[in-house]
PDB file of C-alpha atoms in Angstrom:
ATOM      1  CA  MET A   1     -37.361   6.201  82.521  1.00 34.00           C
ATOM      2  CA  ALA A   2     -35.308   8.764  80.618  1.00 40.00           C
ATOM      3  CA  ASP A   3     -32.010   7.761  79.016  1.00 50.00           C
ATOM      4  CA  LYS A   4     -29.271   9.132  81.300  1.00 54.00           C
ATOM      5  CA  ARG A   5     -26.328   8.656  78.956  1.00 62.00           C
ATOM      6  CA  ARG A   6     -24.517  11.636  77.514  1.00 77.00           C
ATOM      7  CA  ALA A   7     -25.417  12.591  73.968  1.00 85.00           C
ATOM      8  CA  LEU A   8     -22.873  11.624  71.326  1.00 92.00           C
ATOM      9  CA  ILE A   9     -22.349  14.408  68.786  1.00 94.00           C
ATOM     10  CA  GLY A  10     -20.536  13.854  65.510  1.00 93.00           C
ATOM     11  CA  PHE A  11     -18.726  16.667  63.760  1.00 93.00           C
ATOM     12  CA  ALA A  12     -18.059  16.164  60.052  1.00 91.00           C
ATOM     13  CA  GLY A  13     -15.258  18.391  58.814  1.00 88.00           C
ATOM     14  CA  MET A  14     -12.333  19.356  61.003  1.00 91.00           C
ATOM     15  CA  THR A  15     -12.074  22.872  59.663  1.00 86.00           C
ATOM     16  CA  HIS A  16     -11.430  25.781  62.016  1.00 87.00           C
ATOM     17  CA  LEU A  17     -15.147  25.934  62.749  1.00 86.00           C
ATOM     18  CA  GLY A  18     -15.494  22.170  63.143  1.00 90.00           C
ATOM     19  CA  LEU A  19     -12.534  21.681  65.467  1.00 94.00           C
ATOM     20  CA  VAL A  20     -13.422  24.607  67.716  1.00 94.00           C
ATOM     21  CA  SER A  21     -17.111  23.648  67.873  1.00 93.00           C
ATOM     22  CA  ALA A  22     -16.377  20.003  68.655  1.00 96.00           C
ATOM     23  CA  SER A  23     -13.815  20.945  71.299  1.00 97.00           C
ATOM     24  CA  VAL A  24     -16.222  23.267  73.095  1.00 95.00           C
ATOM     25  CA  CYS A  25     -19.007  20.656  73.035  1.00 95.00           C
ATOM     26  CA  ALA A  26     -16.640  18.056  74.512  1.00 96.00           C
ATOM     27  CA  ALA A  27     -15.573  20.534  77.198  1.00 96.00           C
ATOM     28  CA  LYS A  28     -19.239  21.078  78.073  1.00 94.00           C
ATOM     29  CA  GLY A  29     -19.684  17.371  78.770  1.00 92.00           C
ATOM     30  CA  PHE A  30     -20.811  15.933  75.448  1.00 94.00           C
ATOM     31  CA  LEU A  31     -19.053  12.985  73.874  1.00 95.00           C
ATOM     32  CA  THR A  32     -17.810  13.986  70.426  1.00 96.00           C
ATOM     33  CA  ILE A  33     -16.638  12.119  67.362  1.00 96.00           C
ATOM     34  CA  CYS A  34     -14.583  14.378  65.113  1.00 97.00           C
ATOM     35  CA  TYR A  35     -14.609  13.072  61.538  1.00 94.00           C
ATOM     36  CA  ASP A  36     -12.632  14.201  58.535  1.00 91.00           C
ATOM     37  CA  ALA A  37     -11.793  12.211  55.393  1.00 89.00           C
ATOM     38  CA  ASP A  38      -8.215  13.534  55.502  1.00 93.00           C
ATOM     39  CA  MET A  39      -6.315  10.745  57.289  1.00 97.00           C
ATOM     40  CA  ALA A  40      -3.159  12.847  57.661  1.00 97.00           C
ATOM     41  CA  LEU A  41      -5.176  15.578  59.396  1.00 96.00           C
ATOM     42  CA  ILE A  42      -6.772  13.041  61.744  1.00 98.00           C
ATOM     43  CA  ARG A  43      -3.346  11.558  62.601  1.00 98.00           C
ATOM     44  CA  ALA A  44      -2.071  15.059  63.396  1.00 97.00           C
ATOM     45  CA  LEU A  45      -5.101  15.854  65.562  1.00 97.00           C
ATOM     46  CA  ARG A  46      -4.738  12.572  67.445  1.00 97.00           C
ATOM     47  CA  SER A  47      -1.117  13.432  68.193  1.00 96.00           C
ATOM     48  CA  GLY A  48      -2.118  16.867  69.512  1.00 94.00           C
ATOM     49  CA  SER A  49      -0.849  18.812  66.501  1.00 96.00           C
ATOM     50  CA  LEU A  50      -3.615  21.300  65.683  1.00 96.00           C
ATOM     51  CA  HIS A  51      -3.870  23.135  62.356  1.00 92.00           C
ATOM     52  CA  VAL A  52      -5.980  25.850  63.966  1.00 89.00           C
ATOM     53  CA  GLU A  53      -4.666  28.630  66.162  1.00 90.00           C
ATOM     54  CA  GLU A  54      -7.035  29.812  68.873  1.00 92.00           C
ATOM     55  CA  PRO A  55      -6.049  30.916  72.374  1.00 94.00           C
ATOM     56  CA  GLY A  56      -6.319  27.928  74.719  1.00 95.00           C
ATOM     57  CA  LEU A  57      -7.502  25.463  72.053  1.00 96.00           C
ATOM     58  CA  THR A  58      -4.537  23.089  72.326  1.00 96.00           C
ATOM     59  CA  GLU A  59      -5.002  22.857  76.083  1.00 97.00           C
ATOM     60  CA  LEU A  60      -8.774  22.436  75.722  1.00 97.00           C
ATOM     61  CA  VAL A  61      -8.422  19.532  73.266  1.00 97.00           C
ATOM     62  CA  LYS A  62      -5.862  17.887  75.530  1.00 97.00           C
ATOM     63  CA  SER A  63      -8.083  18.302  78.602  1.00 97.00           C
ATOM     64  CA  ASN A  64     -11.078  16.809  76.752  1.00 97.00           C
ATOM     65  CA  GLY A  65      -9.303  13.448  76.698  1.00 96.00           C
ATOM     66  CA  PRO A  66     -11.524  10.545  75.600  1.00 95.00           C
ATOM     67  CA  ALA A  67     -14.613  12.789  75.400  1.00 96.00           C
ATOM     68  CA  GLN A  68     -13.245  14.010  72.048  1.00 97.00           C
ATOM     69  CA  SER A  69     -12.171  11.358  69.541  1.00 98.00           C
ATOM     70  CA  PHE A  70     -10.824  11.806  66.005  1.00 98.00           C
ATOM     71  CA  THR A  71     -11.498   9.492  63.061  1.00 97.00           C
ATOM     72  CA  SER A  72     -11.320   9.301  59.275  1.00 95.00           C
ATOM     73  CA  ASP A  73     -13.882   6.465  59.274  1.00 91.00           C
ATOM     74  CA  VAL A  74     -17.246   7.935  58.282  1.00 84.00           C
ATOM     75  CA  SER A  75     -19.059   4.890  59.662  1.00 82.00           C
ATOM     76  CA  ALA A  76     -18.198   6.125  63.170  1.00 88.00           C
ATOM     77  CA  LEU A  77     -20.928   8.730  62.690  1.00 86.00           C
ATOM     78  CA  ALA A  78     -23.460   5.873  62.843  1.00 81.00           C
ATOM     79  CA  GLU A  79     -23.126   5.903  66.627  1.00 83.00           C
ATOM     80  CA  CYS A  80     -24.021   9.586  66.945  1.00 87.00           C
ATOM     81  CA  ASP A  81     -27.281  11.088  68.134  1.00 86.00           C
ATOM     82  CA  LEU A  82     -26.646  14.213  66.074  1.00 88.00           C
ATOM     83  CA  VAL A  83     -24.182  15.100  63.311  1.00 90.00           C
ATOM     84  CA  VAL A  84     -22.946  18.628  62.624  1.00 90.00           C
ATOM     85  CA  HIS A  85     -21.467  19.351  59.200  1.00 85.00           C
ATOM     86  CA  SER A  86     -19.072  22.166  59.863  1.00 78.00           C
ATOM     87  CA  ALA A  87     -16.782  22.289  56.858  1.00 69.00           C
ATOM     88  CA  ALA A  88     -16.734  25.587  55.042  1.00 66.00           C
ATOM     89  CA  ALA A  89     -14.712  27.475  52.433  1.00 62.00           C
ATOM     90  CA  VAL A  90     -14.132  30.935  53.795  1.00 61.00           C
ATOM     91  CA  SER A  91     -11.354  32.201  51.577  1.00 63.00           C
ATOM     92  CA  PHE A  92     -12.571  35.125  49.520  1.00 64.00           C
ATOM     93  CA  ASP A  93     -10.241  34.286  46.653  1.00 68.00           C
ATOM     94  CA  SER A  94     -11.176  30.644  46.105  1.00 67.00           C
ATOM     95  CA  PRO A  95     -13.106  29.622  42.983  1.00 73.00           C
ATOM     96  CA  LEU A  96     -16.867  29.332  43.172  1.00 72.00           C
ATOM     97  CA  ASP A  97     -16.782  25.614  42.372  1.00 76.00           C
ATOM     98  CA  LEU A  98     -14.671  24.945  45.494  1.00 71.00           C
ATOM     99  CA  ALA A  99     -17.148  26.848  47.677  1.00 70.00           C
ATOM    100  CA  VAL A 100     -20.059  24.910  46.132  1.00 73.00           C
ATOM    101  CA  GLU A 101     -18.204  21.615  46.611  1.00 73.00           C
ATOM    102  CA  ILE A 102     -17.574  22.215  50.305  1.00 71.00           C
ATOM    103  CA  ASN A 103     -20.566  24.260  51.411  1.00 70.00           C
ATOM    104  CA  LEU A 104     -23.382  22.714  49.371  1.00 71.00           C
ATOM    105  CA  LEU A 105     -22.311  19.241  48.276  1.00 75.00           C
ATOM    106  CA  GLY A 106     -20.566  18.439  51.566  1.00 74.00           C
ATOM    107  CA  PRO A 107     -23.752  18.435  53.657  1.00 75.00           C
ATOM    108  CA  SER A 108     -25.491  16.347  50.965  1.00 78.00           C
ATOM    109  CA  ARG A 109     -22.739  13.734  51.214  1.00 78.00           C
ATOM    110  CA  VAL A 110     -22.935  13.713  55.016  1.00 78.00           C
ATOM    111  CA  ALA A 111     -26.723  13.280  54.811  1.00 80.00           C
ATOM    112  CA  ALA A 112     -26.238  10.308  52.461  1.00 79.00           C
ATOM    113  CA  ALA A 113     -23.669   8.789  54.830  1.00 76.00           C
ATOM    114  CA  MET A 114     -26.108   9.254  57.711  1.00 76.00           C
ATOM    115  CA  ALA A 115     -28.855   7.465  55.769  1.00 80.00           C
ATOM    116  CA  ALA A 116     -26.476   4.553  55.141  1.00 77.00           C
ATOM    117  CA  ALA A 117     -25.488   4.584  58.820  1.00 73.00           C
ATOM    118  CA  ARG A 118     -29.150   4.410  59.851  1.00 75.00           C
ATOM    119  CA  GLU A 119     -29.606   1.341  57.652  1.00 79.00           C
ATOM    120  CA  LEU A 120     -26.583  -0.353  59.220  1.00 75.00           C
ATOM    121  CA  ALA A 121     -27.763   0.586  62.697  1.00 73.00           C
ATOM    122  CA  ALA A 122     -31.249  -0.784  61.985  1.00 79.00           C
ATOM    123  CA  ASP A 123     -29.677  -4.134  61.112  1.00 80.00           C
ATOM    124  CA  GLU A 124     -28.212  -4.111  64.646  1.00 79.00           C
ATOM    125  CA  GLY A 125     -31.435  -2.974  66.334  1.00 81.00           C
ATOM    126  CA  ARG A 126     -30.315   0.637  66.793  1.00 75.00           C
ATOM    127  CA  THR A 127     -31.602   3.863  65.282  1.00 73.00           C
ATOM    128  CA  GLY A 128     -28.427   5.628  64.135  1.00 70.00           C
ATOM    129  CA  PRO A 129     -28.130   9.383  63.612  1.00 72.00           C
ATOM    130  CA  GLU A 130     -31.383  11.138  62.821  1.00 73.00           C
ATOM    131  CA  HIS A 131     -30.437  14.816  62.830  1.00 75.00           C
ATOM    132  CA  LEU A 132     -28.013  16.812  60.712  1.00 76.00           C
ATOM    133  CA  ILE A 133     -27.067  20.410  61.344  1.00 75.00           C
ATOM    134  CA  ALA A 134     -25.197  22.084  58.486  1.00 72.00           C
ATOM    135  CA  ILE A 135     -23.165  25.147  59.396  1.00 69.00           C
ATOM    136  CA  SER A 136     -21.774  27.170  56.527  1.00 66.00           C
ATOM    137  CA  THR A 137     -19.791  30.351  56.336  1.00 63.00           C
ATOM    138  CA  CYS A 138     -20.054  30.493  52.564  1.00 56.00           C
ATOM    139  CA  TYR A 139     -19.682  33.913  51.016  1.00 54.00           C
ATOM    140  CA  VAL A 140     -21.835  35.041  48.107  1.00 54.00           C
ATOM    141  CA  ALA A 141     -20.371  38.365  47.036  1.00 51.00           C
ATOM    142  CA  SER A 142     -17.223  37.159  45.288  1.00 54.00           C
ATOM    143  CA  THR A 143     -16.344  38.200  41.771  1.00 59.00           C
ATOM    144  CA  PHE A 144     -14.293  35.036  41.132  1.00 56.00           C
ATOM    145  CA  GLN A 145     -15.461  32.553  38.553  1.00 60.00           C
ATOM    146  CA  GLY A 146     -15.556  28.774  38.782  1.00 58.00           C
ATOM    147  CA  GLU A 147     -17.030  25.740  37.074  1.00 60.00           C
ATOM    148  CA  ALA A 148     -20.114  25.504  39.304  1.00 53.00           C
TER     149      ALA A 148
END
């Protein structure tokens, strides 16, 4: 018999893209775990203080209730069926090394965390997250230099 539970989707990176994407998924009926390493950002999100301005987003997050949770504990992603890395540097005046750090190294770190989560889950008889989707809005036409 097919598993009837709702899929649990993890979102790593509460950037503009990450917060909006996670909020829409929760509104469509998916359970979402919204992860970011920035504890102050997570505290603000939990209190309903959003750093992103989009029409209707504050109300959407509030209406999502427990379907959308916020955490700075990366191990929470171990419960997810799918993890979406949605952090991105989109400023056209940031140094190249910052864009590389966020857009290229970020997904690699999330993949490593997922592998560790799968190992922990296996110890408990579960599978852990098996799929990672990396979404990037990285630009490539900048003339700014960096250390990358």
